[in-house]
mmCIF file of C-alpha atoms in Angstrom:
data_model
loop_
_atom_site.group_PDB
_atom_site.id
_atom_site.type_symbol
_atom_site.label_atom_id
_atom_site.label_comp_id
_atom_site.label_asym_id
_atom_site.label_seq_id
_atom_site.Cartn_x
_atom_site.Cartn_y
_atom_site.Cartn_z
ATOM 1 C CA GLY A 2 94.301 78.404 76.637
ATOM 2 C CA SER A 3 93.159 81.282 79.604
ATOM 3 C CA THR A 4 95.646 80.394 81.781
ATOM 4 C CA TYR A 5 98.305 81.564 79.667
ATOM 5 C CA ASP A 6 95.953 84.695 78.330
ATOM 6 C CA ILE A 7 95.708 84.881 82.113
ATOM 7 C CA GLY A 8 98.897 84.715 83.139
ATOM 8 C CA PHE A 9 101.049 86.861 80.496
ATOM 9 C CA GLN A 10 98.689 89.671 81.071
ATOM 10 C CA PHE A 11 99.750 89.863 84.760
ATOM 11 C CA LEU A 12 103.202 89.455 83.437
ATOM 12 C CA LYS A 13 102.559 92.954 81.144
ATOM 13 C CA ALA A 14 101.397 94.102 84.024
ATOM 14 C CA ALA A 15 104.093 93.731 86.449
ATOM 15 C CA LEU A 16 106.732 94.737 84.061
ATOM 16 C CA ILE A 17 105.156 98.450 82.853
ATOM 17 C CA ARG A 18 104.754 98.731 86.878
ATOM 18 C CA THR A 19 107.603 98.103 87.800
ATOM 19 C CA SER A 20 109.531 100.326 84.999
ATOM 20 C CA THR A 21 107.326 103.158 86.250
ATOM 21 C CA MET A 22 108.798 102.611 89.139
ATOM 22 C CA VAL A 23 112.093 102.973 87.754
ATOM 23 C CA GLU A 24 111.287 106.096 85.789
ATOM 24 C CA MET A 25 109.491 108.220 88.688
ATOM 25 C CA ASN A 26 112.693 106.850 91.187
ATOM 26 C CA ILE A 27 115.291 108.127 88.207
ATOM 27 C CA TYR A 28 112.928 111.343 87.462
ATOM 28 C CA LEU A 29 112.452 111.795 91.264
ATOM 29 C CA LYS A 30 116.027 112.270 91.291
ATOM 30 C CA ASP A 31 116.784 114.511 88.717
ATOM 31 C CA GLN A 32 114.307 116.895 90.328
ATOM 32 C CA LYS A 33 117.124 117.228 93.432
#
């Protein structure tokens, strides 16, 4: 149902945001 879709979208957004933060941290570490 729609509740499942909303939960899936939220989960996917959180996953993308987390992976982006990790990539940014790795990038900043490489800059030093």
